Amino acid sequence: MSNRVPFTGGEKESLLAALDRHRDAVLWKTEGLDDEQLRRPMTPSGTNLLGLVKHLGGAELGWFRETFGRDTGPLPFDIDADEASDMRVEPHESTADVLAFYARARAGADEVIRELALDDLGTSWSGNSVSLRWVLIHMTTETARHAGHLDILRELIDGGTGDHDRS
């Protein structure tokens, strides 16, 4: 698990390390819980740990792959038919399925990050021209935001707190 962004180094390396730090925190928040706990709705809107992981997988594929003209592969939701479907884990989707989707999304995003320069441009879902640098900053912010949500949900489930394993 990456615990900190390097104090020195290149911009791309530092941006990816920051993103990975929060990605790792997201996964850590799911460790040691059973399927019921991972799926348990913890807010009035139904937010749960596994749904947030699924959402982040979709965001990674959308922002890194789709924005830069890359194939996303099959998605386990249809945002056009139901805009909340990326946050919902369906009964037929296993925990392993959702975690594998997130791993595939991370790997697909990392491929784009390796291949492109920070100033390379893509077109976002809203039609805006965005640089890889902007997408890295945006996804780091998005992932950190949801890692905070996961932290609160995890604390409500079993009292677990913190953003990384301290052992």
PDB file of C-alpha atoms in Angstrom:
ATOM      1  CA  MET A   1       0.000   0.000   0.000  1.00  0.00           C
ATOM      2  CA  SER A   2       1.444   3.395  -0.937  1.00  0.00           C
ATOM      3  CA  ASN A   3       1.404   5.644   2.094  1.00  0.00           C
ATOM      4  CA  ARG A   4       2.757   8.922   0.819  1.00  0.00           C
ATOM      5  CA  VAL A   5       3.506  10.984  -2.217  1.00  0.00           C
ATOM      6  CA  PRO A   6       7.269  11.268  -2.789  1.00  0.00           C
ATOM      7  CA  PHE A   7       8.790  14.502  -1.524  1.00  0.00           C
ATOM      8  CA  THR A   8      10.771  14.820  -4.753  1.00  0.00           C
ATOM      9  CA  GLY A   9      10.320  13.498  -8.252  1.00  0.00           C
ATOM     10  CA  GLY A  10       8.537  14.178 -11.472  1.00  0.00           C
ATOM     11  CA  GLU A  11       5.099  15.686 -11.771  1.00  0.00           C
ATOM     12  CA  LYS A  12       3.449  12.656 -13.374  1.00  0.00           C
ATOM     13  CA  GLU A  13       5.015  10.303 -10.824  1.00  0.00           C
ATOM     14  CA  SER A  14       3.788  12.500  -7.974  1.00  0.00           C
ATOM     15  CA  LEU A  15       0.274  12.840  -9.377  1.00  0.00           C
ATOM     16  CA  LEU A  16      -0.032   9.079  -9.879  1.00  0.00           C
ATOM     17  CA  ALA A  17       1.321   8.398  -6.382  1.00  0.00           C
ATOM     18  CA  ALA A  18      -1.315  10.747  -4.933  1.00  0.00           C
ATOM     19  CA  LEU A  19      -4.065   8.958  -6.856  1.00  0.00           C
ATOM     20  CA  ASP A  20      -2.735   5.525  -5.857  1.00  0.00           C
ATOM     21  CA  ARG A  21      -2.660   6.540  -2.193  1.00  0.00           C
ATOM     22  CA  HIS A  22      -6.394   7.198  -2.249  1.00  0.00           C
ATOM     23  CA  ARG A  23      -7.149   4.180  -4.454  1.00  0.00           C
ATOM     24  CA  ASP A  24      -5.400   1.993  -1.891  1.00  0.00           C
ATOM     25  CA  ALA A  25      -7.379   3.600   0.941  1.00  0.00           C
ATOM     26  CA  VAL A  26     -10.614   2.786  -0.924  1.00  0.00           C
ATOM     27  CA  LEU A  27      -9.672  -0.886  -1.103  1.00  0.00           C
ATOM     28  CA  TRP A  28      -8.442  -0.978   2.482  1.00  0.00           C
ATOM     29  CA  LYS A  29     -11.868   0.193   3.649  1.00  0.00           C
ATOM     30  CA  THR A  30     -13.418  -2.976   2.177  1.00  0.00           C
ATOM     31  CA  GLU A  31     -10.985  -5.437   3.760  1.00  0.00           C
ATOM     32  CA  GLY A  32     -12.204  -7.795   6.441  1.00  0.00           C
ATOM     33  CA  LEU A  33     -15.907  -7.169   5.908  1.00  0.00           C
ATOM     34  CA  ASP A  34     -18.448  -9.707   4.752  1.00  0.00           C
ATOM     35  CA  ASP A  35     -20.750  -9.292   1.769  1.00  0.00           C
ATOM     36  CA  GLU A  36     -23.674  -8.060   3.877  1.00  0.00           C
ATOM     37  CA  GLN A  37     -21.542  -5.360   5.493  1.00  0.00           C
ATOM     38  CA  LEU A  38     -20.127  -4.226   2.138  1.00  0.00           C
ATOM     39  CA  ARG A  39     -23.628  -3.925   0.640  1.00  0.00           C
ATOM     40  CA  ARG A  40     -25.389  -2.514   3.697  1.00  0.00           C
ATOM     41  CA  PRO A  41     -27.091   0.819   2.882  1.00  0.00           C
ATOM     42  CA  MET A  42     -25.673   3.310   5.360  1.00  0.00           C
ATOM     43  CA  THR A  43     -27.413   6.515   4.258  1.00  0.00           C
ATOM     44  CA  PRO A  44     -30.993   7.396   3.332  1.00  0.00           C
ATOM     45  CA  SER A  45     -29.955   7.377  -0.352  1.00  0.00           C
ATOM     46  CA  GLY A  46     -28.674   3.790  -0.011  1.00  0.00           C
ATOM     47  CA  THR A  47     -24.951   4.508  -0.237  1.00  0.00           C
ATOM     48  CA  ASN A  48     -22.808   1.508   0.642  1.00  0.00           C
ATOM     49  CA  LEU A  49     -19.126   0.626   0.513  1.00  0.00           C
ATOM     50  CA  LEU A  50     -19.271  -1.664  -2.520  1.00  0.00           C
ATOM     51  CA  GLY A  51     -21.410   0.789  -4.487  1.00  0.00           C
ATOM     52  CA  LEU A  52     -18.798   3.494  -3.993  1.00  0.00           C
ATOM     53  CA  VAL A  53     -16.079   1.157  -5.276  1.00  0.00           C
ATOM     54  CA  LYS A  54     -18.190   0.373  -8.345  1.00  0.00           C
ATOM     55  CA  HIS A  55     -18.788   4.086  -8.935  1.00  0.00           C
ATOM     56  CA  LEU A  56     -15.070   4.850  -8.736  1.00  0.00           C
ATOM     57  CA  GLY A  57     -14.301   2.082 -11.242  1.00  0.00           C
ATOM     58  CA  GLY A  58     -16.725   3.652 -13.685  1.00  0.00           C
ATOM     59  CA  ALA A  59     -15.258   7.100 -13.081  1.00  0.00           C
ATOM     60  CA  GLU A  60     -11.719   5.847 -13.759  1.00  0.00           C
ATOM     61  CA  LEU A  61     -12.771   4.233 -17.034  1.00  0.00           C
ATOM     62  CA  GLY A  62     -14.790   7.252 -18.102  1.00  0.00           C
ATOM     63  CA  TRP A  63     -12.239   9.908 -17.267  1.00  0.00           C
ATOM     64  CA  PHE A  64      -9.076   8.110 -18.338  1.00  0.00           C
ATOM     65  CA  ARG A  65     -10.196   5.724 -21.088  1.00  0.00           C
ATOM     66  CA  GLU A  66     -13.236   7.332 -22.694  1.00  0.00           C
ATOM     67  CA  THR A  67     -11.906  10.893 -22.470  1.00  0.00           C
ATOM     68  CA  PHE A  68      -8.794   9.889 -24.404  1.00  0.00           C
ATOM     69  CA  GLY A  69     -10.601   7.813 -27.028  1.00  0.00           C
ATOM     70  CA  ARG A  70      -9.852   4.413 -25.512  1.00  0.00           C
ATOM     71  CA  ASP A  71     -12.210   1.486 -25.170  1.00  0.00           C
ATOM     72  CA  THR A  72     -13.645   1.042 -21.675  1.00  0.00           C
ATOM     73  CA  GLY A  73     -14.604  -2.581 -22.113  1.00  0.00           C
ATOM     74  CA  PRO A  74     -17.949  -3.751 -20.770  1.00  0.00           C
ATOM     75  CA  LEU A  75     -19.476  -1.699 -17.967  1.00  0.00           C
ATOM     76  CA  PRO A  76     -21.585  -3.296 -15.210  1.00  0.00           C
ATOM     77  CA  PHE A  77     -24.114  -0.470 -15.386  1.00  0.00           C
ATOM     78  CA  ASP A  78     -25.951   1.696 -17.917  1.00  0.00           C
ATOM     79  CA  ILE A  79     -25.684   5.315 -16.867  1.00  0.00           C
ATOM     80  CA  ASP A  80     -27.824   6.451 -19.805  1.00  0.00           C
ATOM     81  CA  ALA A  81     -30.741   4.293 -18.698  1.00  0.00           C
ATOM     82  CA  ASP A  82     -30.285   4.929 -14.970  1.00  0.00           C
ATOM     83  CA  GLU A  83     -27.894   7.623 -13.762  1.00  0.00           C
ATOM     84  CA  ALA A  84     -27.558   6.002 -10.323  1.00  0.00           C
ATOM     85  CA  SER A  85     -26.785   2.509 -11.660  1.00  0.00           C
ATOM     86  CA  ASP A  86     -23.041   2.956 -11.171  1.00  0.00           C
ATOM     87  CA  MET A  87     -23.594   3.375  -7.403  1.00  0.00           C
ATOM     88  CA  ARG A  88     -25.799   0.320  -7.001  1.00  0.00           C
ATOM     89  CA  VAL A  89     -24.565  -3.238  -6.656  1.00  0.00           C
ATOM     90  CA  GLU A  90     -27.092  -5.629  -8.152  1.00  0.00           C
ATOM     91  CA  PRO A  91     -27.927  -8.960  -6.467  1.00  0.00           C
ATOM     92  CA  HIS A  92     -26.190 -10.941  -9.247  1.00  0.00           C
ATOM     93  CA  GLU A  93     -22.936  -8.951  -8.803  1.00  0.00           C
ATOM     94  CA  SER A  94     -20.557 -10.509  -6.319  1.00  0.00           C
ATOM     95  CA  THR A  95     -18.072  -8.633  -4.189  1.00  0.00           C
ATOM     96  CA  ALA A  96     -15.344 -10.279  -6.269  1.00  0.00           C
ATOM     97  CA  ASP A  97     -17.007  -8.955  -9.464  1.00  0.00           C
ATOM     98  CA  VAL A  98     -17.014  -5.369  -8.186  1.00  0.00           C
ATOM     99  CA  LEU A  99     -13.441  -5.540  -6.892  1.00  0.00           C
ATOM    100  CA  ALA A 100     -12.292  -7.077 -10.202  1.00  0.00           C
ATOM    101  CA  PHE A 101     -14.065  -4.268 -12.078  1.00  0.00           C
ATOM    102  CA  TYR A 102     -12.231  -1.678  -9.969  1.00  0.00           C
ATOM    103  CA  ALA A 103      -8.910  -3.454 -10.572  1.00  0.00           C
ATOM    104  CA  ARG A 104      -9.590  -3.520 -14.341  1.00  0.00           C
ATOM    105  CA  ALA A 105     -10.495   0.173 -14.273  1.00  0.00           C
ATOM    106  CA  ARG A 106      -7.302   1.061 -12.385  1.00  0.00           C
ATOM    107  CA  ALA A 107      -5.183  -0.949 -14.808  1.00  0.00           C
ATOM    108  CA  GLY A 108      -6.899   0.671 -17.798  1.00  0.00           C
ATOM    109  CA  ALA A 109      -6.397   4.131 -16.340  1.00  0.00           C
ATOM    110  CA  ASP A 110      -2.754   3.390 -15.526  1.00  0.00           C
ATOM    111  CA  GLU A 111      -2.168   2.327 -19.131  1.00  0.00           C
ATOM    112  CA  VAL A 112      -3.404   5.716 -20.361  1.00  0.00           C
ATOM    113  CA  ILE A 113      -1.323   7.533 -17.736  1.00  0.00           C
ATOM    114  CA  ARG A 114       1.817   5.643 -18.826  1.00  0.00           C
ATOM    115  CA  GLU A 115       1.220   6.263 -22.537  1.00  0.00           C
ATOM    116  CA  LEU A 116       0.233   9.932 -22.560  1.00  0.00           C
ATOM    117  CA  ALA A 117       1.987  13.146 -21.640  1.00  0.00           C
ATOM    118  CA  LEU A 118       0.457  15.385 -18.988  1.00  0.00           C
ATOM    119  CA  ASP A 119      -0.377  18.028 -21.621  1.00  0.00           C
ATOM    120  CA  ASP A 120      -2.086  15.576 -24.014  1.00  0.00           C
ATOM    121  CA  LEU A 121      -5.726  16.502 -24.537  1.00  0.00           C
ATOM    122  CA  GLY A 122      -8.913  14.504 -24.585  1.00  0.00           C
ATOM    123  CA  THR A 123     -12.599  15.343 -24.727  1.00  0.00           C
ATOM    124  CA  SER A 124     -14.653  14.898 -21.579  1.00  0.00           C
ATOM    125  CA  TRP A 125     -18.226  13.599 -21.485  1.00  0.00           C
ATOM    126  CA  SER A 126     -19.380  17.245 -21.351  1.00  0.00           C
ATOM    127  CA  GLY A 127     -17.465  18.143 -24.515  1.00  0.00           C
ATOM    128  CA  ASN A 128     -14.682  20.088 -22.790  1.00  0.00           C
ATOM    129  CA  SER A 129     -11.062  19.701 -23.831  1.00  0.00           C
ATOM    130  CA  VAL A 130      -9.101  18.459 -20.824  1.00  0.00           C
ATOM    131  CA  SER A 131      -5.465  17.528 -20.287  1.00  0.00           C
ATOM    132  CA  LEU A 132      -4.254  14.322 -18.717  1.00  0.00           C
ATOM    133  CA  ARG A 133      -2.912  16.533 -15.900  1.00  0.00           C
ATOM    134  CA  TRP A 134      -6.430  17.887 -15.262  1.00  0.00           C
ATOM    135  CA  VAL A 135      -7.905  14.370 -15.288  1.00  0.00           C
ATOM    136  CA  LEU A 136      -5.283  13.137 -12.812  1.00  0.00           C
ATOM    137  CA  ILE A 137      -6.060  16.028 -10.476  1.00  0.00           C
ATOM    138  CA  HIS A 138      -9.813  15.544 -10.907  1.00  0.00           C
ATOM    139  CA  MET A 139      -9.698  11.781 -10.260  1.00  0.00           C
ATOM    140  CA  THR A 140      -7.415  12.222  -7.250  1.00  0.00           C
ATOM    141  CA  THR A 141      -9.919  14.678  -5.801  1.00  0.00           C
ATOM    142  CA  GLU A 142     -12.870  12.415  -6.668  1.00  0.00           C
ATOM    143  CA  THR A 143     -11.187   9.344  -5.200  1.00  0.00           C
ATOM    144  CA  ALA A 144     -10.153  11.186  -2.023  1.00  0.00           C
ATOM    145  CA  ARG A 145     -13.699  12.499  -1.611  1.00  0.00           C
ATOM    146  CA  HIS A 146     -15.184   9.029  -1.864  1.00  0.00           C
ATOM    147  CA  ALA A 147     -12.431   7.508   0.284  1.00  0.00           C
ATOM    148  CA  GLY A 148     -13.675   9.891   2.987  1.00  0.00           C
ATOM    149  CA  HIS A 149     -17.218   8.635   2.466  1.00  0.00           C
ATOM    150  CA  LEU A 150     -15.938   5.055   2.713  1.00  0.00           C
ATOM    151  CA  ASP A 151     -14.116   5.949   5.920  1.00  0.00           C
ATOM    152  CA  ILE A 152     -17.305   7.225   7.535  1.00  0.00           C
ATOM    153  CA  LEU A 153     -19.347   4.224   6.361  1.00  0.00           C
ATOM    154  CA  ARG A 154     -16.692   1.806   7.629  1.00  0.00           C
ATOM    155  CA  GLU A 155     -16.661   3.503  11.029  1.00  0.00           C
ATOM    156  CA  LEU A 156     -20.448   3.172  11.223  1.00  0.00           C
ATOM    157  CA  ILE A 157     -20.219  -0.540  10.362  1.00  0.00           C
ATOM    158  CA  ASP A 158     -17.481  -1.710  12.712  1.00  0.00           C
ATOM    159  CA  GLY A 159     -15.712   1.285  14.227  1.00  0.00           C
ATOM    160  CA  GLY A 160     -12.721   1.063  11.873  1.00  0.00           C
ATOM    161  CA  THR A 161     -11.040   4.426  11.210  1.00  0.00           C
ATOM    162  CA  GLY A 162      -7.997   5.819   9.444  1.00  0.00           C
ATOM    163  CA  ASP A 163      -6.936   6.112   5.870  1.00  0.00           C
ATOM    164  CA  HIS A 164      -4.263   3.377   5.749  1.00  0.00           C
ATOM    165  CA  ASP A 165      -3.180   0.321   7.646  1.00  0.00           C
ATOM    166  CA  ARG A 166      -0.663   1.450  10.270  1.00  0.00           C
ATOM    167  CA  SER A 167       0.896  -2.004  10.785  1.00  0.00           C
TER     168      SER A 167
END
